[in-house]
Amino acid sequence: MSRSWRDRKTGPRFSRWWRPWYSVNPFRSWGGRINERRGVGLRDLVASPDEVRHRPEVRWQVVGYLFAAALSVLVIRLFFLQVVDHKSSVNAVRANALRTSVLPASRGEVLDRRGVVLVGNLTTTELRLSRAEAELHPATKGALAELTGQSVADITAKLNDVRYTSYQPVPLLLDTPPNLIEYLSLHQDEFPGVSLIRVSHRVYPLGGYVAPHLIGYVGPINGYELESHPNQGYQMDSKIGKTGVESFYEYFLRGVDGQRILRVDRLGNILGTVRSTQPKVGQSVVLNIDAGLQRALDEYLAAAILRVRRTPDARSGKYPPAPNGAAIVLDPTNGHVLASSSYPNYDLRQFVSGLSNKTFQSLMSTGAFNNYAIQGLYTPGSTFKMISATAQLQTGILSANAVVNDTGSYKVPGCMQGYHGCVFYNDEVGGMGRINLVTALAGSSDYYFYNLGYLFWAHTRRYGLTPIQDVATKYGLDQPTQIDLPDENVGRVDSPTVRKALHAEAPAAFPNVDWYTGDNLQMSFGQGSTAVTPMEMAVAYATFANGGTRYAPEVVAGVVNAAGKVTQQYGPKVLGHVDLPERIHGPILQGLLGVVNSPHGTAYGAFRQYARFNLNSFPIAGKTGTASNAPGQEPNAWFVAFGPVPHPRYVVLCVIGKGGYGAAAAAPVVAQTFNYLVAHPVKAVRFGVRLAPNR
């Protein structure tokens, strides 16, 4: 029997069941077991060399597996580079020696309805400097200052222009002289960050003051615009239409940029051109605008506002501030915008050479960038009476022949004696005596429409709460006209609902939330919280003039490509209808004719003074408006007319904010515009024709 190392030390091991009882000491036995227990050492864990078999082949197998895995990864990577990603790999290598230069495309032209160029292009070489490179190499500014004749301060100011990002090259010269181009091309290493780019700039053959708000301007693209036009080919130094037609029809006008792939050495010097793609010029847009009429309308509006500022109001004795205004000519048969002016004006050519920050802020402070024809909100005053008259005859609440005794002051029936809101007075005229609808419109009787507003409010159970407002909606006075220009404002017609909404939005500006009888009286002739844009009112009168069809006003007639082919043509867009049978249309038309042709008409004197055509052969119908503003302020001056009656071809509107009385301030502009229209009738649109500016 073999023995373990324990047996050799302590002798034979016996089972305690047959060991003698006297040889067992329980205490000694427990103590011995405790003393004999040992910890585990390194010797117990690691086998001795003679107990382990030598196996070198395992180590070689592990090393082999590692090398095989590494080789597999390398092969797979080479496969992807050589086969799967072959094109991108080649392009990456070539990119080390190739550079891409963008060739900006010329924008399409903007033409009037006869083909007269309003906006064209002039191609020049633009000298640009990278702001980031200028910071790294400050001496570049000094060197360029000597070459260009500019001061270092001027160059620094241009580099600090907020319109350009840190990594966007800033134009220093728009038309670089040929000798300077040659010098910079031969000494590129000496001018880091300087680039010469062939670009086309906008030119304005009729001048930059002709319809700038309608045409709009082009400027460097900003970060928001770049994000808003993803995957459309815009670069950090691209230009984009900012306002007007340039913005609304950007898709057609912008063209497609070309590319030139250049081979360069390690220093960035150009070695040659690998290939190039020529840019594609943008398409041209043909406007419904008549250039001659537009230029005349701009002049009439500006002259009238300057005249109003120099002429004291005959009633208040104050000089009207007349800060802004608008004038519009529409074709009521299809919605064509034949001309549209806004004041104050600005010169589009300033955006070609670059506006200084001081000039930009100055124009902003005067509101020159606002297109008041579609963005100005003015209380309409008596021009709104045509809408109220339509509601009157549609509902039958008062017949056209019903006689009302205009005493000059209207006392609200049942109103508490001594209450300040009980009596309402005529503004433009005194008491007209016994009148009907026709004479009330011709003489602009407020009394007549005070009574109409009271009748509607007294019979709400029969006619509803908003019979006049409902008609105004059909005429489009509280909704977008859908004109093809950006940033149009939307008017509002006062009502109980509108009053609450205005109060909730601006409690301080509109403290009154309740609606009373007096509010209905004022709303009936365009006062209270009613405010509309000039374009909305022009569309309303065009709707009446053509017999009830409301068209969307359209600035652009169509789009023509570089070959002269029409690619897009826009027809009349009908937005709604107003029910105007002869029993409704006839009496209102007679009243509007009386405004101009009756000796008692509010615009009779203005047309006798300014009209240079025969009103019998070219009859004009219209309406004055003198809309009150805040106490102590001059009223808004309105006049809107259409002719020749009975088949009107033109609607002409003028409004001058805080300009005084409509007959004195606005009517002369409309009369002068009709002078032009009678002498120079607007002709049909011609596509694919390009004429010199002077016809």
XYZ file of C-alpha atoms in Angstrom:
695
model
C 0.000 0.000 0.000
C 1.436 3.352 -1.029
C 1.529 6.191 1.389
C 1.062 9.874 0.955
C 3.355 12.527 2.418
C 0.864 12.874 5.271
C 1.125 9.143 6.031
C 4.905 9.316 6.185
C 4.748 12.137 8.709
C 2.095 10.901 11.090
C 2.035 7.216 10.561
C -0.837 4.992 9.562
C -4.258 6.561 9.404
C -6.939 4.639 11.232
C -10.606 5.027 11.212
C -11.710 6.460 14.506
C -14.351 3.712 14.784
C -11.866 1.061 15.590
C -9.104 3.240 17.124
C -8.823 2.625 20.895
C -10.944 4.887 22.940
C -8.142 5.912 25.237
C -6.041 7.192 22.356
C -8.664 9.833 21.421
C -8.416 13.294 22.930
C -11.226 15.425 21.476
C -9.648 18.726 22.481
C -6.239 17.772 21.156
C -7.749 16.448 17.959
C -9.619 19.761 17.231
C -6.613 21.789 18.149
C -4.423 19.705 15.936
C -6.662 20.102 12.947
C -6.628 23.879 13.317
C -2.856 24.045 13.631
C -2.258 21.733 10.670
C -4.386 23.811 8.090
C -2.145 25.666 5.616
C -2.708 28.503 3.070
C -2.538 27.984 -0.736
C 0.798 29.065 -2.186
C 2.361 29.482 -5.647
C 3.656 25.938 -5.410
C 0.143 24.583 -5.215
C -1.006 26.546 -8.311
C 1.878 26.143 -10.759
C 2.895 22.778 -11.978
C 6.531 21.833 -12.038
C 8.327 21.534 -15.417
C 8.512 17.754 -15.195
C 4.746 17.571 -14.817
C 3.899 19.686 -18.035
C 4.213 18.354 -21.619
C 6.132 20.659 -24.010
C 3.793 21.819 -26.918
C 5.492 24.499 -29.169
C 3.043 23.909 -32.103
C 0.194 25.731 -30.178
C 2.172 28.935 -29.990
C 2.868 28.887 -33.706
C -0.784 28.305 -34.419
C -1.795 31.397 -32.377
C 0.780 33.561 -34.140
C -0.403 32.232 -37.485
C -4.006 33.038 -36.724
C -3.091 36.610 -35.829
C -1.166 37.131 -39.048
C -3.987 35.586 -41.073
C -6.566 37.927 -39.495
C -4.422 40.978 -40.159
C -3.852 39.912 -43.763
C -7.589 39.349 -44.254
C -8.397 42.858 -42.990
C -5.793 44.321 -45.323
C -7.128 42.396 -48.321
C -10.714 43.398 -47.598
C -9.717 47.051 -47.230
C -7.768 46.952 -50.494
C -10.771 45.351 -52.186
C -13.048 48.185 -51.078
C -10.514 50.823 -52.105
C -9.709 49.261 -55.489
C -13.151 47.938 -56.460
C -16.056 49.160 -54.381
C -14.811 52.708 -53.682
C -12.679 53.024 -56.786
C -14.237 56.265 -58.044
C -14.214 58.041 -54.693
C -10.612 56.941 -54.092
C -9.511 58.313 -57.439
C -11.384 61.538 -56.793
C -9.756 61.892 -53.399
C -6.316 61.521 -54.939
C -7.100 63.937 -57.707
C -8.483 66.441 -55.227
C -4.970 66.891 -53.981
C -4.128 68.404 -57.370
C -7.545 69.655 -58.627
C -9.657 72.585 -57.536
C -13.243 73.412 -58.475
C -14.169 76.956 -59.438
C -17.842 77.928 -59.667
C -18.888 79.917 -62.727
C -21.894 81.990 -61.620
C -24.816 81.994 -64.015
C -26.345 85.252 -65.176
C -29.851 85.852 -63.898
C -32.716 86.175 -66.295
C -33.918 89.617 -67.268
C -37.069 91.378 -66.101
C -39.141 92.825 -68.933
C -42.296 94.897 -69.044
C -45.404 93.778 -70.954
C -44.014 95.165 -74.235
C -40.488 93.783 -73.879
C -38.800 96.850 -72.420
C -35.875 95.781 -70.217
C -36.426 96.846 -66.603
C -33.609 94.717 -65.177
C -30.656 93.445 -67.169
C -27.139 92.134 -66.548
C -23.587 93.416 -66.888
C -20.733 90.900 -66.627
C -17.618 92.100 -64.829
C -14.623 90.685 -62.955
C -15.097 90.973 -59.227
C -12.133 91.209 -56.843
C -12.826 89.413 -53.585
C -10.880 88.949 -50.368
C -11.372 86.196 -47.804
C -11.897 87.611 -44.325
C -10.203 84.610 -42.711
C -7.110 84.945 -44.935
C -6.989 88.687 -44.315
C -6.776 88.018 -40.589
C -3.926 85.555 -41.122
C -2.092 87.874 -43.526
C -2.806 91.476 -42.456
C -0.304 92.868 -44.971
C -2.632 91.820 -47.801
C -5.015 94.670 -47.000
C -2.263 97.232 -47.283
C -1.054 95.808 -50.590
C -4.569 95.809 -52.017
C -5.133 99.340 -50.788
C -2.209 100.541 -52.893
C -3.383 98.652 -55.974
C -7.086 99.537 -55.806
C -6.815 103.131 -54.569
C -8.879 102.353 -51.492
C -7.785 103.031 -47.962
C -7.085 100.244 -45.509
C -10.000 101.539 -43.440
C -12.342 101.174 -46.432
C -11.221 97.611 -47.025
C -11.582 96.804 -43.332
C -15.105 98.248 -43.316
C -16.076 96.048 -46.254
C -14.614 92.989 -44.562
C -16.669 93.777 -41.457
C -19.905 93.917 -43.449
C -22.363 91.753 -41.503
C -23.870 90.415 -44.728
C -20.817 88.202 -45.275
C -19.742 85.278 -43.094
C -16.179 84.734 -41.881
C -15.499 82.246 -44.670
C -17.291 84.069 -47.454
C -15.053 86.176 -49.771
C -16.060 89.828 -49.623
C -16.238 91.889 -52.848
C -13.780 94.792 -52.815
C -14.122 95.822 -56.468
C -17.148 95.041 -58.625
C -15.524 95.988 -61.929
C -11.790 95.227 -61.735
C -9.623 96.984 -64.367
C -7.852 94.684 -66.889
C -4.353 95.777 -65.841
C -5.084 94.921 -62.208
C -6.518 91.553 -63.223
C -3.306 90.744 -65.129
C -1.076 91.820 -62.246
C -2.941 89.799 -59.624
C -2.988 86.735 -61.879
C 0.814 86.855 -62.216
C 1.438 87.399 -58.481
C -1.039 85.068 -56.793
C 1.450 83.977 -54.135
C 1.758 87.551 -52.884
C -1.983 87.973 -52.295
C -3.330 85.062 -50.208
C -7.104 85.029 -49.980
C -7.587 87.193 -53.082
C -9.787 85.817 -55.872
C -10.977 87.151 -59.231
C -14.409 85.949 -60.288
C -16.415 86.708 -63.416
C -19.892 87.655 -62.258
C -22.912 89.411 -63.685
C -24.473 92.317 -61.853
C -27.938 93.734 -62.177
C -28.339 96.890 -64.256
C -31.451 99.058 -64.481
C -31.771 100.767 -67.879
C -34.686 102.949 -66.722
C -32.941 103.828 -63.459
C -32.991 102.272 -60.018
C -35.934 104.345 -58.817
C -38.487 102.748 -61.165
C -40.683 100.266 -59.235
C -37.981 99.102 -56.787
C -40.523 97.625 -54.348
C -42.196 95.654 -57.088
C -39.020 94.477 -58.850
C -37.008 93.837 -55.682
C -33.269 93.416 -55.310
C -30.625 90.669 -55.221
C -28.126 90.179 -52.406
C -25.651 87.690 -50.926
C -27.311 84.588 -49.567
C -27.396 84.285 -45.778
C -27.262 81.236 -43.552
C -31.023 80.933 -43.168
C -31.591 81.151 -46.915
C -28.845 78.602 -47.543
C -30.503 76.141 -45.161
C -33.918 76.848 -46.711
C -32.686 75.848 -50.189
C -30.837 72.546 -49.661
C -29.445 70.645 -52.660
C -30.281 73.486 -55.044
C -26.742 74.447 -55.982
C -26.381 77.502 -53.756
C -22.914 78.264 -52.390
C -21.756 80.447 -49.518
C -21.010 83.249 -51.981
C -24.187 82.857 -54.055
C -26.625 85.666 -54.591
C -30.360 85.310 -54.225
C -33.481 87.399 -54.766
C -34.376 89.160 -51.547
C -37.621 91.013 -52.270
C -40.241 91.580 -54.937
C -40.255 89.712 -58.231
C -36.565 88.868 -57.780
C -37.524 86.806 -54.719
C -40.917 85.412 -55.755
C -39.619 84.174 -59.127
C -36.132 83.188 -57.932
C -36.600 79.651 -59.257
C -36.860 80.895 -62.844
C -34.473 83.846 -62.672
C -31.407 82.343 -60.984
C -30.060 80.100 -63.757
C -27.662 77.170 -63.274
C -24.062 77.784 -62.216
C -21.237 76.230 -64.218
C -18.021 74.641 -62.956
C -14.363 74.755 -63.947
C -11.972 72.038 -62.745
C -8.460 73.454 -62.431
C -5.158 71.607 -62.022
C -2.921 73.269 -59.443
C 0.512 72.644 -58.013
C 1.345 72.218 -54.337
C 1.510 76.001 -53.918
C -1.957 76.483 -55.364
C -0.772 77.956 -58.674
C -3.049 77.133 -61.601
C -1.445 74.799 -64.139
C -4.391 74.437 -66.475
C -8.078 73.620 -66.885
C -9.093 69.967 -66.799
C -12.684 70.500 -67.872
C -15.439 73.064 -67.527
C -19.231 73.219 -67.598
C -20.670 76.441 -68.899
C -23.330 78.180 -66.795
C -26.905 78.387 -68.053
C -28.481 81.813 -67.985
C -31.724 82.101 -66.024
C -35.098 82.532 -67.636
C -36.585 85.986 -68.063
C -39.904 87.056 -66.578
C -42.328 89.236 -68.486
C -44.366 91.526 -66.259
C -47.869 92.847 -66.742
C -46.363 96.217 -65.818
C -46.240 98.963 -68.431
C -42.841 100.658 -68.000
C -43.974 104.090 -69.106
C -47.032 104.037 -66.881
C -44.978 102.768 -63.954
C -42.420 105.542 -64.279
C -45.184 108.158 -64.501
C -47.039 106.750 -61.485
C -43.861 106.800 -59.377
C -43.378 110.461 -60.235
C -47.007 111.444 -59.578
C -47.052 109.813 -56.141
C -43.721 111.265 -55.007
C -44.634 114.769 -56.222
C -48.044 114.634 -54.520
C -46.580 113.618 -51.155
C -43.986 116.390 -51.288
C -46.703 118.872 -52.234
C -48.954 117.737 -49.379
C -46.150 118.218 -46.870
C -45.782 121.841 -47.975
C -49.511 122.618 -47.957
C -51.364 123.262 -44.671
C -54.637 121.436 -44.121
C -57.436 123.939 -44.841
C -59.417 122.770 -41.787
C -56.798 121.983 -39.144
C -54.144 124.425 -40.306
C -51.494 121.735 -39.806
C -48.945 120.576 -42.325
C -49.689 116.894 -42.986
C -46.609 114.728 -42.324
C -47.560 112.326 -45.134
C -44.837 109.802 -44.221
C -45.830 107.180 -46.787
C -48.249 106.256 -49.516
C -49.045 103.971 -52.428
C -50.581 104.094 -55.879
C -51.867 101.191 -58.003
C -53.234 100.628 -61.511
C -55.130 97.380 -62.184
C -56.864 95.917 -65.198
C -60.278 94.961 -63.744
C -60.977 92.484 -66.539
C -58.207 90.049 -65.581
C -56.354 91.275 -62.472
C -53.187 92.420 -64.264
C -51.098 94.826 -62.185
C -50.266 97.530 -64.731
C -48.308 99.661 -62.256
C -47.653 99.733 -58.512
C -45.797 102.444 -56.604
C -44.760 102.849 -52.995
C -43.285 105.820 -51.166
C -40.689 106.444 -49.723
C -38.573 105.064 -52.518
C -34.990 103.805 -52.850
C -32.458 103.213 -55.612
C -31.936 99.601 -56.660
C -28.478 100.486 -57.980
C -27.282 100.946 -54.404
C -27.506 97.192 -53.891
C -25.195 96.542 -56.821
C -22.314 98.562 -55.432
C -23.163 97.619 -51.849
C -25.000 99.636 -49.223
C -23.071 101.006 -46.309
C -24.464 100.103 -42.916
C -25.268 103.773 -42.288
C -27.275 104.060 -45.508
C -29.041 100.781 -44.823
C -30.089 101.873 -41.334
C -31.239 105.239 -42.678
C -33.482 103.597 -45.268
C -34.822 101.217 -42.649
C -35.743 104.069 -40.315
C -37.791 105.838 -43.003
C -39.654 102.691 -43.997
C -38.268 102.872 -47.531
C -38.031 99.082 -47.820
C -41.744 98.621 -47.061
C -43.968 98.031 -50.056
C -46.950 100.048 -48.824
C -49.099 98.898 -51.746
C -49.317 95.407 -50.235
C -47.953 95.903 -46.713
C -49.423 99.234 -45.594
C -52.554 98.989 -43.430
C -54.734 102.099 -43.592
C -58.150 102.949 -42.204
C -60.224 103.145 -45.415
C -62.752 105.792 -44.439
C -65.396 106.618 -47.040
C -63.954 104.334 -49.719
C -65.586 101.602 -47.614
C -69.047 103.058 -48.350
C -69.225 101.129 -51.623
C -69.068 97.897 -49.588
C -71.765 99.072 -47.152
C -73.961 100.147 -50.057
C -73.634 96.697 -51.586
C -74.756 95.103 -48.305
C -77.656 97.584 -48.139
C -79.044 96.654 -51.560
C -78.303 92.918 -51.284
C -80.277 92.658 -48.039
C -82.930 95.195 -48.981
C -82.754 96.855 -45.566
C -83.056 100.224 -47.318
C -83.886 100.793 -50.977
C -81.681 102.878 -53.245
C -84.459 105.463 -53.622
C -85.278 105.729 -49.918
C -84.829 109.339 -48.794
C -82.898 110.250 -45.648
C -82.740 113.781 -44.257
C -79.041 114.547 -43.698
C -78.878 117.264 -41.051
C -75.125 117.007 -40.611
C -75.330 115.352 -37.178
C -76.809 111.949 -36.483
C -78.321 111.218 -33.065
C -78.521 107.520 -32.247
C -82.180 106.618 -31.562
C -82.828 105.724 -27.931
C -79.389 106.894 -26.803
C -79.205 108.380 -23.290
C -79.291 112.175 -23.278
C -75.913 113.765 -22.697
C -73.937 110.603 -23.413
C -70.924 111.517 -25.556
C -71.460 108.608 -27.966
C -74.998 109.613 -28.916
C -74.271 112.135 -31.680
C -72.110 111.573 -34.803
C -71.173 114.304 -37.270
C -70.399 114.533 -40.963
C -66.734 115.033 -41.672
C -66.191 116.168 -45.253
C -69.509 117.936 -45.810
C -72.219 119.637 -43.802
C -75.856 118.618 -43.872
C -76.890 117.579 -47.396
C -80.640 117.629 -46.740
C -82.881 114.998 -48.310
C -80.734 112.455 -50.101
C -80.866 108.911 -51.447
C -78.082 106.387 -51.991
C -76.842 107.963 -55.234
C -76.460 111.458 -53.781
C -75.128 110.071 -50.509
C -72.258 108.364 -52.360
C -71.559 111.340 -54.622
C -71.404 113.799 -51.712
C -69.955 111.263 -49.245
C -72.661 111.721 -46.618
C -71.583 110.201 -43.328
C -75.078 110.758 -41.954
C -76.578 108.372 -44.519
C -74.200 105.560 -43.554
C -74.530 106.263 -39.830
C -78.209 105.546 -40.308
C -77.430 102.429 -42.336
C -75.111 101.112 -39.615
C -77.805 101.718 -36.987
C -80.473 99.908 -39.018
C -78.312 96.835 -39.422
C -77.515 96.766 -35.694
C -81.163 97.251 -34.751
C -82.257 94.327 -36.920
C -79.598 91.721 -36.132
C -82.214 89.006 -35.709
C -83.132 89.402 -39.352
C -79.787 90.246 -40.974
C -77.306 88.758 -38.536
C -74.501 90.385 -36.566
C -72.150 91.004 -39.490
C -73.991 91.636 -42.786
C -71.608 94.416 -43.902
C -68.513 92.463 -42.824
C -69.745 89.431 -44.771
C -69.908 91.501 -47.957
C -66.449 92.926 -47.239
C -65.147 89.360 -47.092
C -66.599 88.632 -50.535
C -64.817 91.719 -51.846
C -61.599 90.365 -50.278
C -60.909 93.081 -47.724
C -59.944 90.714 -44.905
C -57.968 88.057 -46.743
C -54.823 87.792 -48.887
C -55.184 89.046 -52.439
C -52.783 86.232 -53.475
C -50.626 88.645 -55.427
C -47.394 87.120 -56.737
C -45.163 89.118 -54.425
C -43.722 88.091 -51.035
C -44.701 89.377 -47.586
C -48.221 90.615 -48.271
C -50.156 91.898 -45.247
C -53.818 91.048 -44.660
C -56.426 93.620 -43.702
C -59.203 93.368 -41.146
C -62.786 94.606 -40.976
C -63.970 95.656 -37.539
C -66.542 93.399 -35.872
C -67.361 92.029 -32.399
C -65.104 89.040 -33.057
C -62.230 91.135 -34.391
C -62.552 93.536 -31.479
C -62.093 90.723 -28.954
C -59.165 89.244 -30.875
C -57.377 92.600 -31.045
C -57.900 93.204 -27.345
C -56.534 89.772 -26.469
C -53.452 90.391 -28.602
C -52.733 93.971 -27.497
C -54.891 95.151 -24.584
C -53.167 98.531 -24.290
C -53.592 99.401 -27.971
C -57.162 98.058 -28.149
C -58.677 98.582 -24.693
C -62.330 98.285 -25.776
C -63.543 94.719 -25.960
C -67.310 95.297 -26.089
C -69.297 96.169 -29.202
C -71.894 98.927 -29.096
C -74.294 100.597 -31.506
C -71.780 103.387 -32.122
C -69.189 100.841 -33.226
C -71.538 99.562 -35.894
C -72.119 103.130 -37.074
C -68.416 103.825 -37.482
C -67.703 100.481 -39.117
C -70.337 101.193 -41.797
C -68.141 103.893 -43.350
C -64.712 102.431 -42.769
C -63.707 103.697 -39.337
C -63.046 101.987 -36.020
C -60.483 99.194 -36.104
C -60.913 98.471 -39.810
C -57.611 98.617 -41.705
C -56.919 97.346 -45.221
C -54.056 97.372 -47.695
C -54.256 99.547 -50.828
C -54.095 96.415 -52.998
C -57.086 94.897 -51.187
C -59.137 98.034 -51.794
C -58.031 98.197 -55.444
C -59.132 94.569 -55.901
C -62.508 95.374 -54.272
C -63.183 98.234 -56.688
C -61.950 96.158 -59.637
C -64.454 93.486 -58.585
C -67.259 96.039 -58.599
C -66.070 97.603 -61.864
C -66.174 94.315 -63.816
C -69.557 93.310 -62.450
C -68.618 91.023 -59.551
C -65.649 88.750 -60.411
C -62.750 88.993 -57.978
C -59.395 88.274 -59.606
C -56.057 87.777 -57.913
C -53.733 90.658 -58.848
C -50.918 89.361 -61.071
C -47.580 91.080 -61.567
C -45.984 88.511 -63.907
C -47.540 87.520 -67.215
C -45.161 84.680 -68.054
C -41.659 83.237 -68.231
C -39.432 83.116 -71.329
C -36.227 81.096 -71.761
C -33.004 82.312 -73.366
C -34.220 81.182 -76.795
C -37.316 83.343 -76.514
C -39.710 80.431 -75.967
C -42.554 80.880 -73.475
C -42.129 78.226 -70.778
C -44.785 79.486 -68.383
C -47.811 81.704 -68.955
C -50.184 82.875 -66.248
C -53.865 83.393 -66.939
C -56.484 85.178 -64.839
C -57.042 83.619 -61.419
C -60.591 83.919 -60.101
C -60.873 84.055 -56.297
C -64.588 84.668 -55.833
C -67.731 86.468 -56.882
C -69.944 89.237 -55.533
C -73.617 89.203 -56.480
C -74.117 92.496 -58.352
C -77.231 92.433 -60.514
C -78.289 95.685 -62.161
C -80.590 96.661 -59.305
C -77.524 96.669 -57.026
C -74.754 97.642 -59.409
C -76.643 100.444 -61.173
C -77.428 102.793 -58.243
C -73.965 102.397 -56.727
C -72.326 103.083 -60.097
C -74.417 106.238 -60.525
C -73.299 107.445 -57.122
C -69.635 106.801 -57.924
C -69.977 108.595 -61.253
C -71.400 111.555 -59.373
C -68.251 111.756 -57.207
C -66.293 112.918 -60.274
C -68.932 114.358 -62.583
C -71.558 115.979 -60.328
C -70.923 119.546 -59.093
C -71.778 118.188 -55.631
C -69.280 115.329 -55.982
C -66.329 115.315 -53.596
C -63.748 114.920 -56.420
C -65.451 117.212 -58.938
C -63.068 120.106 -58.287
C -59.924 117.970 -58.332
C -60.708 116.494 -61.738
C -61.650 119.867 -63.162
C -58.237 121.092 -62.063
C -56.014 118.143 -62.955
C -57.790 116.119 -65.665
C -56.569 116.851 -69.194
C -59.040 114.651 -71.050
C -62.734 114.816 -71.906
C -64.735 113.219 -69.095
C -67.734 112.892 -71.398
C -65.864 110.643 -73.820
C -63.889 108.888 -71.087
C -66.226 108.810 -68.031
C -64.631 108.170 -64.643
C -66.335 106.818 -61.512
C -64.631 106.936 -58.138
C -64.751 107.517 -54.410
C -62.887 109.772 -52.030
C -61.875 108.689 -48.556
C -60.774 110.730 -45.565
C -60.088 108.258 -42.782
C -59.556 109.466 -39.237
C -56.497 108.376 -37.316
C -55.685 108.903 -33.634
C -56.820 112.247 -32.157
C -54.591 115.105 -33.252
C -53.282 113.256 -36.314
C -54.055 114.090 -39.921
C -56.422 111.631 -41.653
C -55.451 109.155 -44.350
C -56.203 110.490 -47.825
C -57.771 108.042 -50.321
C -59.085 108.151 -53.835
C -59.972 105.190 -56.034
C -61.543 105.360 -59.492
C -62.217 103.277 -62.585
C -62.954 104.011 -66.213
C -63.997 104.411 -68.862
C -67.561 103.628 -67.821
C -69.480 101.470 -68.746
C -66.613 99.140 -69.769
C -63.722 99.965 -67.432
C -60.203 99.014 -68.475
C -58.379 100.605 -65.547
C -58.742 100.899 -61.790
C -56.491 103.577 -60.288
C -55.989 104.016 -56.538
C -53.932 106.368 -54.416
C -53.579 106.551 -50.644
C -51.369 108.917 -48.673
C -50.966 108.091 -45.003
C -51.768 111.080 -42.766
C -52.051 113.156 -45.906
C -55.238 115.059 -45.136
C -58.401 114.989 -47.239
C -58.734 112.541 -50.101
C -60.004 115.039 -52.641
C -57.064 117.397 -52.065
C -54.208 114.928 -51.582
C -54.997 111.668 -53.394
C -57.454 112.576 -56.170
C -54.876 114.646 -58.131
C -52.612 111.574 -58.452
C -55.487 109.528 -59.885
C -56.507 112.300 -62.292
C -52.923 112.641 -63.563
C -52.665 108.877 -64.009
C -55.793 108.848 -66.157
C -54.256 111.655 -68.192
C -51.403 109.299 -69.016
C -53.693 106.320 -69.684
C -55.916 108.239 -72.071
C -52.866 109.480 -73.996
C -50.967 106.153 -73.802
C -53.405 103.224 -73.679
C -51.866 100.057 -72.279
C -51.202 97.525 -75.026
C -51.373 93.748 -74.954
C -48.597 91.608 -73.493
C -45.878 90.547 -75.955
C -43.680 87.542 -75.218
C -40.238 86.878 -76.634
C -39.586 90.541 -77.471
C -36.724 92.584 -76.055
C -36.831 96.346 -76.627
C -34.537 99.210 -75.758
C -35.619 101.229 -72.690
C -36.648 104.323 -74.693
C -39.590 103.454 -76.905
